[in-house]
Tab-separated table of C-alpha atoms and ligand atoms in Angstrom:
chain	number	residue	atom	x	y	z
A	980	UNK	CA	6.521	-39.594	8.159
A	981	UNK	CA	5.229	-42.932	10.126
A	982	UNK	CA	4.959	-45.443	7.153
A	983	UNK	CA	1.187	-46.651	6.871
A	984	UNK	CA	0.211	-50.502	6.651
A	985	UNK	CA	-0.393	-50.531	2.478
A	986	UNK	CA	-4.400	-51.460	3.513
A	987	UNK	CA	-5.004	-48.092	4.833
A	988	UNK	CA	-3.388	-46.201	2.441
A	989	UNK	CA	-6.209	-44.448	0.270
A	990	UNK	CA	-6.261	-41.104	-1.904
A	991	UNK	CA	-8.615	-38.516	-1.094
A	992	UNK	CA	-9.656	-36.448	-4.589
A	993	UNK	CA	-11.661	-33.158	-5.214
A	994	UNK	CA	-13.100	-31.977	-8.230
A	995	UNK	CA	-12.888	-28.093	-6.773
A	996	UNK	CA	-11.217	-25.753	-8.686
A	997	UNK	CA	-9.438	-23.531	-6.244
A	998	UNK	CA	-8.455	-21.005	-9.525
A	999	UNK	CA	-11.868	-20.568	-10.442
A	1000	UNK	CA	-12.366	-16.659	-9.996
A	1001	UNK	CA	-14.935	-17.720	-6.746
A	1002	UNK	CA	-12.655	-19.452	-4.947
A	1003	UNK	CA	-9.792	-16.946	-5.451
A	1004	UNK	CA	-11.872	-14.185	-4.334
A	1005	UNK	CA	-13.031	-16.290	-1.563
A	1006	UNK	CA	-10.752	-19.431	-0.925
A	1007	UNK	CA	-11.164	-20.149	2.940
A	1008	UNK	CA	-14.521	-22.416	2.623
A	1009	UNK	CA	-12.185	-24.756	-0.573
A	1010	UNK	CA	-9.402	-24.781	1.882
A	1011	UNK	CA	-11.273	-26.193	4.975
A	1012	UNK	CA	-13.041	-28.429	2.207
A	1013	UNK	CA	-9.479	-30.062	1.254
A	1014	UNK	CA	-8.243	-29.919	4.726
A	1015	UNK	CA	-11.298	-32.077	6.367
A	1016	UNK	CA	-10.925	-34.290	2.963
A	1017	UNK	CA	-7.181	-35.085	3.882
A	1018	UNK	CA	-3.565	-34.389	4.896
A	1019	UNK	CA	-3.332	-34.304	0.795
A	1020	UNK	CA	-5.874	-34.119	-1.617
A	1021	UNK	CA	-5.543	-35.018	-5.888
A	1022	UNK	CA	-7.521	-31.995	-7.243
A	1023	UNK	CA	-9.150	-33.482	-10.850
A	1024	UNK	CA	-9.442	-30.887	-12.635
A	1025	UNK	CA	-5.439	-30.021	-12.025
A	1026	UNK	CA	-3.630	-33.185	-12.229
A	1027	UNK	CA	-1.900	-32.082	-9.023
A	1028	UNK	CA	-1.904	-32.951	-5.372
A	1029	UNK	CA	-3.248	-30.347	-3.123
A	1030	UNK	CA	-1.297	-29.984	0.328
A	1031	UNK	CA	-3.573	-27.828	3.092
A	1032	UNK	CA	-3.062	-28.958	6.300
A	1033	UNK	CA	-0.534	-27.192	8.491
A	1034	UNK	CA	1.324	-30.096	9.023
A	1035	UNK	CA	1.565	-31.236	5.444
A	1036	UNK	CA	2.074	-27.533	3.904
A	1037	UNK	CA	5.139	-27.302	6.373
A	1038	UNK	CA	6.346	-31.238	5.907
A	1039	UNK	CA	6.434	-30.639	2.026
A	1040	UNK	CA	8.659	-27.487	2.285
A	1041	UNK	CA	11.191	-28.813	4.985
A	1042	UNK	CA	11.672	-31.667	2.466
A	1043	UNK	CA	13.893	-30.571	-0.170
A	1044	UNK	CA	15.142	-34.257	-1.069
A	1045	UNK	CA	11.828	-35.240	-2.026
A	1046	UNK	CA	9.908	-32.019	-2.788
A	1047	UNK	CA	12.561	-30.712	-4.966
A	1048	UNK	CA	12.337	-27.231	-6.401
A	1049	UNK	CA	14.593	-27.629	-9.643
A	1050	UNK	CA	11.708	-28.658	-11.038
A	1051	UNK	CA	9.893	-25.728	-10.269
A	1052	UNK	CA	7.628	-24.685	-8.199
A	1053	UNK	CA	5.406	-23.533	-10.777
A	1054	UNK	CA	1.708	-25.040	-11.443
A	1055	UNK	CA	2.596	-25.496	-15.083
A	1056	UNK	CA	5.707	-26.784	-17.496
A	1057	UNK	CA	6.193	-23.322	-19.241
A	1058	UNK	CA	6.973	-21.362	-16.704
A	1059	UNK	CA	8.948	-23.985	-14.698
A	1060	UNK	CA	11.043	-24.238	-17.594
A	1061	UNK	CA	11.380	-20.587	-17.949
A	1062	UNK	CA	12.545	-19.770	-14.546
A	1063	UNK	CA	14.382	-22.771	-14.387
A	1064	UNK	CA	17.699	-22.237	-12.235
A	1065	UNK	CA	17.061	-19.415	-10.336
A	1066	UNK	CA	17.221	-19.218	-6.299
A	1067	UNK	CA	13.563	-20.036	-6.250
A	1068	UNK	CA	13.588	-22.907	-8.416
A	1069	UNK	CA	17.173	-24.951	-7.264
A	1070	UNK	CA	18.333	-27.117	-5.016
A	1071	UNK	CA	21.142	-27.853	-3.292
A	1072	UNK	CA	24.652	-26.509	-3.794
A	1073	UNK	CA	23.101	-24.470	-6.604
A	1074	UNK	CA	20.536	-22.813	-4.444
A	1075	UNK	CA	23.263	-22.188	-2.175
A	1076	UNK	CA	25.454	-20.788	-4.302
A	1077	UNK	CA	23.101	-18.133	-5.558
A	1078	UNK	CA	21.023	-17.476	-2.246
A	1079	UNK	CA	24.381	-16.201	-0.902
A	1080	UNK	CA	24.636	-13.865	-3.448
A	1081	UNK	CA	20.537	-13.030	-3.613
A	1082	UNK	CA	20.251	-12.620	0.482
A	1083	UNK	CA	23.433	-10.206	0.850
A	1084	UNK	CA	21.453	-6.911	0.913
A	1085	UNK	CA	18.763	-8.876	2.564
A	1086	UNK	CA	20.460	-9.828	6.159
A	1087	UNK	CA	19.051	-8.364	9.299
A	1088	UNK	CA	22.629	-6.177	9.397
A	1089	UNK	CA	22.423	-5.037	5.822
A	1090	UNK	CA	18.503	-4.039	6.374
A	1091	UNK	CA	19.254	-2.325	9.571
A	1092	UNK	CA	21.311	0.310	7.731
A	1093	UNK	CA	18.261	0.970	5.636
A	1094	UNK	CA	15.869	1.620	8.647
A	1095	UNK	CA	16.257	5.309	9.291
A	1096	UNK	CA	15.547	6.465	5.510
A	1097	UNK	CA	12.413	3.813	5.486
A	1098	UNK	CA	11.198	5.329	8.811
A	1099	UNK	CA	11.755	9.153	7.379
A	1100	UNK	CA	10.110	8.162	4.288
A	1101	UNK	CA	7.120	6.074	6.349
A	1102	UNK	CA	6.413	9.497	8.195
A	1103	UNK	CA	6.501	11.921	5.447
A	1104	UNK	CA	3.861	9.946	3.446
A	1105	UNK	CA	1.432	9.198	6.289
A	1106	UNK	CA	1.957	12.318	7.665
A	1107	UNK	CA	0.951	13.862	4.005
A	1108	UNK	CA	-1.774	11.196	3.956
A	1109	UNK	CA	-3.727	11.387	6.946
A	1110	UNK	CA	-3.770	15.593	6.579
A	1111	UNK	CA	-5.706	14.453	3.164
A	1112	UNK	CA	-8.159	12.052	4.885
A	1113	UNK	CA	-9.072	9.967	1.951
A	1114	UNK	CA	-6.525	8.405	-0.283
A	1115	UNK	CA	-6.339	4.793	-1.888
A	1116	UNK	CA	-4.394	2.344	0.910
A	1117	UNK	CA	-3.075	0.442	-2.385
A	1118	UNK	CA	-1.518	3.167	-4.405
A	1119	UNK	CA	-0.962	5.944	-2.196
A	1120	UNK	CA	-0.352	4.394	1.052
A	1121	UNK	CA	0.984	0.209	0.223
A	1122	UNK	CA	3.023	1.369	-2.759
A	1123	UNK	CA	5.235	4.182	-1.509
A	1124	UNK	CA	7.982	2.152	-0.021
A	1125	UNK	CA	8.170	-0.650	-2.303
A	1126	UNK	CA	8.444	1.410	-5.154
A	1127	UNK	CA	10.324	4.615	-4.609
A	1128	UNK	CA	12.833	2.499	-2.088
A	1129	UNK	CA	12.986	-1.236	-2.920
A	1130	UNK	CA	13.105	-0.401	-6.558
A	1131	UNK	CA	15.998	1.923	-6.691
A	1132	UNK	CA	18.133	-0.807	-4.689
A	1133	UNK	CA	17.286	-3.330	-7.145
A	1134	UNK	CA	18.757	-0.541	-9.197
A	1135	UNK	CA	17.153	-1.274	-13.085
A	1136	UNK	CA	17.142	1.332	-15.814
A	1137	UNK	CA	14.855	3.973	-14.745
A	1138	UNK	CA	11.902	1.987	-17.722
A	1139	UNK	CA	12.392	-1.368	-15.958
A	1140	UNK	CA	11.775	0.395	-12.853
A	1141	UNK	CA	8.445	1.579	-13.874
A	1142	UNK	CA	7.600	-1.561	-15.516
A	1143	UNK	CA	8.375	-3.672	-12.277
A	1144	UNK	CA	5.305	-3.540	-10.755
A	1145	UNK	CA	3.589	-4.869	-13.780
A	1146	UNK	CA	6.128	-7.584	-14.568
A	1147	UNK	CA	5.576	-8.870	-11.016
A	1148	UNK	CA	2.145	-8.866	-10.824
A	1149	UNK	CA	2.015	-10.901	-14.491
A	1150	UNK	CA	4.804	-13.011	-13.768
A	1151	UNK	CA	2.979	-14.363	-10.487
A	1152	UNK	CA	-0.002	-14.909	-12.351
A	1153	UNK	CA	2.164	-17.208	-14.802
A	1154	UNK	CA	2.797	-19.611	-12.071
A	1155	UNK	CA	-0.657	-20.464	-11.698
A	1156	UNK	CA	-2.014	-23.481	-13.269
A	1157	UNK	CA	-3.032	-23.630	-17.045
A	1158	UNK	CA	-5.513	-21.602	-17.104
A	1159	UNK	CA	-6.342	-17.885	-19.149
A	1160	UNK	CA	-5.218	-16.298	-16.509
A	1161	UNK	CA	-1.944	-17.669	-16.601
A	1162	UNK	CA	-1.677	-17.882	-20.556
A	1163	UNK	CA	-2.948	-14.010	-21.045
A	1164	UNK	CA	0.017	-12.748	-18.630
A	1165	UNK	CA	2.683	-14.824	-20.732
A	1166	UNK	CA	2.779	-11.734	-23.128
A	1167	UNK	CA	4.223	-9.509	-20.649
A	1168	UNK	CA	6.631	-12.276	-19.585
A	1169	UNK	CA	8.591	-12.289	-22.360
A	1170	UNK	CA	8.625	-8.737	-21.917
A	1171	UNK	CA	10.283	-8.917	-18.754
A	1172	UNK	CA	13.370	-11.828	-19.585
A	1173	UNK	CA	14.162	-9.831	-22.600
A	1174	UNK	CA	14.342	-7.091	-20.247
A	1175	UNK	CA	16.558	-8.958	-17.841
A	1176	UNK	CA	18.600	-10.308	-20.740
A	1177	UNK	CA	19.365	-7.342	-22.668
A	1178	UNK	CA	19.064	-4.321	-20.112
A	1179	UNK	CA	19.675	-5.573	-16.760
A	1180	UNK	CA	23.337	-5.740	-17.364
A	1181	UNK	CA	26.447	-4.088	-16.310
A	1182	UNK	CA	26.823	-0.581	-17.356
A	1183	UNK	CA	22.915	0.377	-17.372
A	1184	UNK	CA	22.891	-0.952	-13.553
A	1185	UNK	CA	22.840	1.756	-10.521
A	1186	UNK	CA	26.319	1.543	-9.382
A	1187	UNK	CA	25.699	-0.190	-6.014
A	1188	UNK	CA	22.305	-1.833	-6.751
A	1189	UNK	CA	21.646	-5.239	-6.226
A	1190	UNK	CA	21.246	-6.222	-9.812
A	1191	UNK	CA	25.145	-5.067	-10.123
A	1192	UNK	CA	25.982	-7.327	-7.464
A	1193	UNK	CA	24.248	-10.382	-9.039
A	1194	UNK	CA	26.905	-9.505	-12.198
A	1195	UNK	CA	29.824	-8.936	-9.635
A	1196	UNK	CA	29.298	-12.177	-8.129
A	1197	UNK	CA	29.380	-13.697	-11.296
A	1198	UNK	CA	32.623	-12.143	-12.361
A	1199	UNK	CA	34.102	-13.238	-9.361
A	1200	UNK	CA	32.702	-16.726	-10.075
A	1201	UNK	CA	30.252	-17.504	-7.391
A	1202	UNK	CA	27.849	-18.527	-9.753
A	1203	UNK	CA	27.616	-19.127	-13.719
A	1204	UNK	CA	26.864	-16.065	-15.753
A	1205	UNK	CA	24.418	-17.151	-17.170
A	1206	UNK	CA	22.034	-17.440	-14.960
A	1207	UNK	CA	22.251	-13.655	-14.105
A	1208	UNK	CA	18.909	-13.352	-16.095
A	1209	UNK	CA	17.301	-15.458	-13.796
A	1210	UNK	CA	18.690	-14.322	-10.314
A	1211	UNK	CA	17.213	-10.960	-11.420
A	1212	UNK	CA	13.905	-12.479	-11.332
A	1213	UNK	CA	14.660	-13.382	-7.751
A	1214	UNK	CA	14.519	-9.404	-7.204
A	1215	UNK	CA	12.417	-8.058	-9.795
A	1216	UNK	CA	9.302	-10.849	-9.098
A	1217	UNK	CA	9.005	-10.742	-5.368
A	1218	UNK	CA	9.989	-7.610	-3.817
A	1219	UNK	CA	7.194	-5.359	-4.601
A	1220	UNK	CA	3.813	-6.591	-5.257
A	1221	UNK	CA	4.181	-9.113	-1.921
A	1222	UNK	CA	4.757	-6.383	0.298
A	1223	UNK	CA	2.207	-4.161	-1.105
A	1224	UNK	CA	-0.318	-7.039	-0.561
A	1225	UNK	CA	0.363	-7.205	3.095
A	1226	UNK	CA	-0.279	-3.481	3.673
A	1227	UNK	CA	-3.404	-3.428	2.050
A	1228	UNK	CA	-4.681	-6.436	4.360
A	1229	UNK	CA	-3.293	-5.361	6.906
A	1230	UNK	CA	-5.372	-1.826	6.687
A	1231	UNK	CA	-8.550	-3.703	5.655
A	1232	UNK	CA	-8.351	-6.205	8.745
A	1233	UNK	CA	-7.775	-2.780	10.822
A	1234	UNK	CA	-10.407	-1.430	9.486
A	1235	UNK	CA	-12.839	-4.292	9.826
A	1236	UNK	CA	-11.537	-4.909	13.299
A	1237	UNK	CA	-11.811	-1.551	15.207
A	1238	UNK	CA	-10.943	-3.311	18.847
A	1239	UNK	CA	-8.094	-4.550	17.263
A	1240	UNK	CA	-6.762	-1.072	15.954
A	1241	UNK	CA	-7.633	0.298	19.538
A	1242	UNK	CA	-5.253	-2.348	21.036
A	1243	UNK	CA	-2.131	-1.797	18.897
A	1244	UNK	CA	-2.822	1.720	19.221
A	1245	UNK	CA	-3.141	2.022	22.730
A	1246	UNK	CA	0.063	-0.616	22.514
A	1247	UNK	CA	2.360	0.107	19.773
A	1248	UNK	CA	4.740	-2.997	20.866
A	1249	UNK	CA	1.873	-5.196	19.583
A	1250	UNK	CA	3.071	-4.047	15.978
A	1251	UNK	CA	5.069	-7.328	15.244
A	1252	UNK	CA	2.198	-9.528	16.899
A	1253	UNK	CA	0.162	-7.963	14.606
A	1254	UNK	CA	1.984	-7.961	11.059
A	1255	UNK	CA	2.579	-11.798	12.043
A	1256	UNK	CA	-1.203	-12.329	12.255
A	1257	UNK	CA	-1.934	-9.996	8.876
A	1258	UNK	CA	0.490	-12.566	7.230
A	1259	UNK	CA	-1.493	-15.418	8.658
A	1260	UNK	CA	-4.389	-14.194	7.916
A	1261	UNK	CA	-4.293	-13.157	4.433
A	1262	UNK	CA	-0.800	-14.637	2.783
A	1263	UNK	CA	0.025	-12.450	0.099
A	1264	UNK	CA	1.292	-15.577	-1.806
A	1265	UNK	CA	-1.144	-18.186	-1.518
A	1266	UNK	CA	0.586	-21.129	-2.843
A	1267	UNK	CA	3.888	-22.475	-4.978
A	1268	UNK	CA	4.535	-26.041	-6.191
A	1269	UNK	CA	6.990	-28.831	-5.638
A	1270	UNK	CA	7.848	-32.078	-7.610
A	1271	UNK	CA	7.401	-35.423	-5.689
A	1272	UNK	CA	11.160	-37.095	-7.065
A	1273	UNK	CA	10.050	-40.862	-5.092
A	1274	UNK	CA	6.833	-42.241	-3.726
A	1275	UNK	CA	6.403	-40.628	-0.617
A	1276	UNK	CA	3.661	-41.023	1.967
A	1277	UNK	CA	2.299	-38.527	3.983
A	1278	UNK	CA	-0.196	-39.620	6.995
A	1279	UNK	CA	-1.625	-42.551	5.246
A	1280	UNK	CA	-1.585	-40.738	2.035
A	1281	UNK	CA	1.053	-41.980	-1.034
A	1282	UNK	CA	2.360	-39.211	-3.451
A	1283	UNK	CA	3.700	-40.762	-6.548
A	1284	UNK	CA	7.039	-39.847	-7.787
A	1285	UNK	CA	6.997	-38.137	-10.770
A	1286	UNK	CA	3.156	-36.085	-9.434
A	1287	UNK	CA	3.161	-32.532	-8.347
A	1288	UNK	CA	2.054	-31.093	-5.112
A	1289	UNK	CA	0.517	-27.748	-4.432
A	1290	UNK	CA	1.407	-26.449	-1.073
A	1291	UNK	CA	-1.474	-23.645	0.062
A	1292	UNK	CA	0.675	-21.414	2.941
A	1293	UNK	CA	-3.048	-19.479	2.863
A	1294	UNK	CA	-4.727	-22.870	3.924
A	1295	UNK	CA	-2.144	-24.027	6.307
A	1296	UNK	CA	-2.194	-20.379	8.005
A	1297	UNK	CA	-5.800	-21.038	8.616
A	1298	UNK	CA	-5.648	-25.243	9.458
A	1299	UNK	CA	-7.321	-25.616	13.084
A	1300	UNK	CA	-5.517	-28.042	13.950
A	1301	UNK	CA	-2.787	-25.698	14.068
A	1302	UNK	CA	-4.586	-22.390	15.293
A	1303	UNK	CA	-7.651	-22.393	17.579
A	1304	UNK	CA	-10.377	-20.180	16.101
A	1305	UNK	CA	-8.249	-19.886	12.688
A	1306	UNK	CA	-10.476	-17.201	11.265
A	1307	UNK	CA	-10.671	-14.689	14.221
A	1308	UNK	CA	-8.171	-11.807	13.675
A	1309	UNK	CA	-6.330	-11.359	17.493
A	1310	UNK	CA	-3.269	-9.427	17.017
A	1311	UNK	CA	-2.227	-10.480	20.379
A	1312	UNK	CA	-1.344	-14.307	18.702
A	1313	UNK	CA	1.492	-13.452	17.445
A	1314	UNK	CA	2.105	-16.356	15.415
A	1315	UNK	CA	5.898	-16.539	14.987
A	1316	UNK	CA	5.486	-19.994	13.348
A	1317	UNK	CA	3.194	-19.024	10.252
A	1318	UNK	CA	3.714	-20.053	6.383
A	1319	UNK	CA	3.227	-16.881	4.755
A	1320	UNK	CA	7.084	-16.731	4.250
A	1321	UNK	CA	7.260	-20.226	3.381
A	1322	UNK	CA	9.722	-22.604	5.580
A	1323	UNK	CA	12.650	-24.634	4.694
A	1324	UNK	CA	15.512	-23.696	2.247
A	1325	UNK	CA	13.478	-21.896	0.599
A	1326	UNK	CA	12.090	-19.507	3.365
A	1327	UNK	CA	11.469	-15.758	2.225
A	1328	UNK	CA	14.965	-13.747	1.865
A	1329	UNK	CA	13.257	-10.535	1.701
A	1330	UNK	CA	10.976	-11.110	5.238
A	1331	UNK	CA	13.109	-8.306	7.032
A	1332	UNK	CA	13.154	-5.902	4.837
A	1333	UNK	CA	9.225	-6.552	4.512
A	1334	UNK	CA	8.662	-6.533	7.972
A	1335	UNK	CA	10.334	-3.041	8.269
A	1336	UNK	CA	8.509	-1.599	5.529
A	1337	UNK	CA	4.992	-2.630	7.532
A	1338	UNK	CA	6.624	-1.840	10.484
A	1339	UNK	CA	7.537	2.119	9.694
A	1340	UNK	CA	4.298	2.604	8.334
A	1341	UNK	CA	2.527	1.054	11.056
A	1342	UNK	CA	4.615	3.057	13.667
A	1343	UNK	CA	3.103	6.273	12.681
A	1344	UNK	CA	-0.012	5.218	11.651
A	1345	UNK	CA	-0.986	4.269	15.309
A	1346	UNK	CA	-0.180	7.857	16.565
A	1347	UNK	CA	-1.892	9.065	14.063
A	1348	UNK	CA	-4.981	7.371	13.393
A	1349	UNK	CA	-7.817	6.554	15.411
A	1350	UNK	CA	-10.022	4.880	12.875
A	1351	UNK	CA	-9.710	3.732	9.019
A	1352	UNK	CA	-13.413	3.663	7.353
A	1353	UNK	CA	-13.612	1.960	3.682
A	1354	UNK	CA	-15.376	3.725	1.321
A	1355	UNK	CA	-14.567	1.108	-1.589
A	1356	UNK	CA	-12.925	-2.033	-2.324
A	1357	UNK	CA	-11.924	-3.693	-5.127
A	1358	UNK	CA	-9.461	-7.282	-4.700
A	1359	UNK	CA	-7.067	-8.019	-7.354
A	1360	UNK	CA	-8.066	-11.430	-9.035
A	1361	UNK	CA	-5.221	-13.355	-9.401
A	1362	UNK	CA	-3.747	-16.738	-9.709
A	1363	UNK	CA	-1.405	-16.921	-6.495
A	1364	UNK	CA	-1.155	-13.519	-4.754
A	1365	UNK	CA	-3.881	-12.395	-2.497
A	1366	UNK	CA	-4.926	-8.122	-2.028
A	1367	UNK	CA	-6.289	-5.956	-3.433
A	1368	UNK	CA	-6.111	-3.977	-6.353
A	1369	UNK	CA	-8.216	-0.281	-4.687
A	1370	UNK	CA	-8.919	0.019	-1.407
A	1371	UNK	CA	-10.163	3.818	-0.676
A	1372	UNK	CA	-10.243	4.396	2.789
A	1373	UNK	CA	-10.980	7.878	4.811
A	1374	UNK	CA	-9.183	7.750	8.109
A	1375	UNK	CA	-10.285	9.445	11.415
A	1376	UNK	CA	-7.761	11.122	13.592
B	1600	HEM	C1	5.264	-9.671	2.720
B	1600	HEM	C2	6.157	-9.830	1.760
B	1600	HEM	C3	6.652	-11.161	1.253
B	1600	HEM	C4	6.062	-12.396	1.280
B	1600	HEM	C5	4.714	-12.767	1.862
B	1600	HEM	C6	6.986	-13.329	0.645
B	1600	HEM	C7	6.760	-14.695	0.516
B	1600	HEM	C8	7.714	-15.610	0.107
B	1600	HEM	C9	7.544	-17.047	0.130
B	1600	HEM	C10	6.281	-17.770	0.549
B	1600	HEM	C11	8.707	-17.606	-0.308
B	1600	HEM	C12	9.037	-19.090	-0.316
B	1600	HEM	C13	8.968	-19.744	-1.650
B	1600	HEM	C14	9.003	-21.248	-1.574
B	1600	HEM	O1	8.513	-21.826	-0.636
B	1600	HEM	O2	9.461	-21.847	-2.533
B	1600	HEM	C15	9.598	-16.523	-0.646
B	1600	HEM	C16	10.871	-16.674	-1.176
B	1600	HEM	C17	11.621	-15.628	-1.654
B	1600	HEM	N1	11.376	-14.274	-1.471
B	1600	HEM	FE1	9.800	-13.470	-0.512
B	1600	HEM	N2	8.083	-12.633	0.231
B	1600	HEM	C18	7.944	-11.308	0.587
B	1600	HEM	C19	8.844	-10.280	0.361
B	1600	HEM	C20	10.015	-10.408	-0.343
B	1600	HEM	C21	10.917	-9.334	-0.671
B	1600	HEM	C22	10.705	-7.874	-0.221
B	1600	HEM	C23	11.933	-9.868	-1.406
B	1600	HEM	C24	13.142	-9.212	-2.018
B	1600	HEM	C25	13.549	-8.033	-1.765
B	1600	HEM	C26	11.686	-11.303	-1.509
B	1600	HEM	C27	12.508	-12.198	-2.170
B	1600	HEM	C28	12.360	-13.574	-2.113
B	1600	HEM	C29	13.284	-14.498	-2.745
B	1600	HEM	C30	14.518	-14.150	-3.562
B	1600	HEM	C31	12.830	-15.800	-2.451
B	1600	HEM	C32	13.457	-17.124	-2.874
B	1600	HEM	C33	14.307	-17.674	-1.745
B	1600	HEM	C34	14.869	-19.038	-2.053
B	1600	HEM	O3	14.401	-19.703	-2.969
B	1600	HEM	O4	15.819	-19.433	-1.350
B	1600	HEM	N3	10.523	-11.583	-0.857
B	1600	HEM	N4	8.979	-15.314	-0.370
């Protein structure tokens, strides 16, 4: 960015704490807070640089020679160190390397093959569903796919597979900053590496799955074997509990927003539109981490080398200066250009497979249901991912 003359330089600080249990169940009001205070903003009580602002969130990400991600992009030195190599948390030729091998059953081509049995499976359940009326849009709707489809490609021993949706959920909490939330999940952590250490290995694999390919790859020397572990963490952290997220939004928002239900219904083509704007609206991951490797100013503001910035895709998918009205819910915005799946190197591998899972269920939902009512709802607290934990919902048809 435009260097600054050094007298205008300054350092906006907060003393908020954007992990306290008020701000995650509520974070929009902190975010405008550290947006209005500056492009980035040292948080006190974190040590850490807090980036908010559209412009910054998406600067910071498209910057991999200053904003590494070897580092991790964890908010704390445990967990950076244990994830340390994997596609998440490389740069580089490394990243390269094992992205190749991570986004192979991820493409648009190798997704499209999966469509039909995601669309059969998308109408069976809803079908079932919306004869029953009321059910729980977390675990009998938001679920499903993720776990009786995503998990058998990822192909772990039929324990792992149960234990996935724990593992994820704990493991994103242990990226948050030090905090008891992060240190009471690093029990089930452990749980999880062993896991990928001593079961997720050849021979107890599905035949197929995508686990076995990390191994093939490896055999075939496309990256080092040992960092198989890790690259199973690439599948087993992010392909469940993120996608589940977004379907529970997305059925809350439709639910709060009854003229916006009535205009994807009466146009189904909106369906895209609209999944872009759930993502804006309520990112299911609200923020990862870069290191700052030299001094580096952004809009009058100088990151040390050596600091750690927080970039907030939930705040920058709200900044006004990026999106008029940030907090109105128009599924006609269709905001191609939101953070939810990050940007940069590092962008989401698993957005098409995500966006199919939303979009099957959505498909049929809109023919079959004219209204969703809540009759409870219950968010899950956590350090980085935003949803909810029960949402019971009778729908009207
Ligand atoms: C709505 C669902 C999802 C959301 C919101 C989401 C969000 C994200 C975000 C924000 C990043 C960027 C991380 C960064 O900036 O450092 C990312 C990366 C990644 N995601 Fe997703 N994700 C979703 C679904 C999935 C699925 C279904 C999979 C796997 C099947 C997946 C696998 C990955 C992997 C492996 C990376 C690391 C890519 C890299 O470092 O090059 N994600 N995701």
């Amino acid at each position: 960015m435009t260097p600054t003359p050094q007298s205008t330089v300054r350092r906006p600080t907060s003393d908020l704490d954007v992990y306290s249990d008020e701000a995650l169940l509520n974070p929009w009001p902190g975010y405008r807070e550290l947006r209005d205070a500056g492009p980035v903003v040292f948080l006190e009580r974190y040590g850490m640089y807090a980036a908010t602002r559209y412009d910054a969130v998406s600067h910071v990400l498209r910057s991999p020679e200053v904003f590494p991600s070897s580092e991790g992009v964890m908010m704390n030195d445990e967990m950076n160190q244990v994830l340390r190599g994997n596609t998440l948390c490389s740069d580089g030729e490394a990243h390269s390397a094992s992205r190749r091998v991570i986004v192979r059953p991820l493409t648009p081509k190798a997704v499209r093959l999966l469509q039909d049995d995601i669309r059969a499976q998308a109408r069976k359940l809803v079908e079932e569903l919306t004869g029953r009326r009321e059910f729980d849009a977390v675990t009998d709707l938001a679920q499903y796919l993720p776990v009786t489809i995503v998990s058998n490609l990822v192909g772990l021993p039929e324990e792992g597979r149960e234990r996935m949706l724990v593992w994820a959920s704990e493991m994103f909490n242990c990226f948050g900053p030090p905090n008891d939330r992060t240190r009471d999940s690093f029990v089930v952590l452990g749980e999880m590496m062993e896991y990928a250490t001593t079961q997720a290995v050849p021979g107890k694999l599905r035949p197929g799955s995508w686990a076995e390919a990390i191994h093939g790859a490896a055999a075939r020397g496309e990256v080092p074997a040992d960092k198989c572990p890790v690259m199973m963490i690439d599948y087993m952290g992010p392909s469940l509990d993120t996608t589940i997220f977004a379907i529970s939004s997305a059925v809350w928002l439709f639910a709060r927003h009854p003229d916006q239900w009535d205009l994807v219904r009466e146009d189904p083509s909106l369906i895209p539109s609209a999944i872009n704007e759930v993502l804006r609206m309520e990112a299911p991951i609200q923020d990862f981490s870069r290191s700052v490797a030299v001094d580096h100013e952004i809009d009058g503001v100088v990151l040390p080398a050596g600091s750690r910035v927080i970039a907030f895709y939930g705040a920058a998918n709200r900044d006004e200066r990026r999106y008029p009205d940030p907090d109105r819910f128009d599924v006609r915005r269709n905001p191609t250009d939101h953070l939810a799946f990050g940007a940069g190197p590092h962008t989401c591998v698993g957005m098409n497979l995500a966006r199919l899972e939303m979009r099957a269920l959505f498909e049929v939902l809109v023919e079959r249901v004219t209204r969703f009512e809540i009759r409870s709802e219950q968010r899950a607290l956590h350090n980085i991912l935003r949803g909810f934990a029960r949402l019971d919902v009778t729908v009207h048809v």
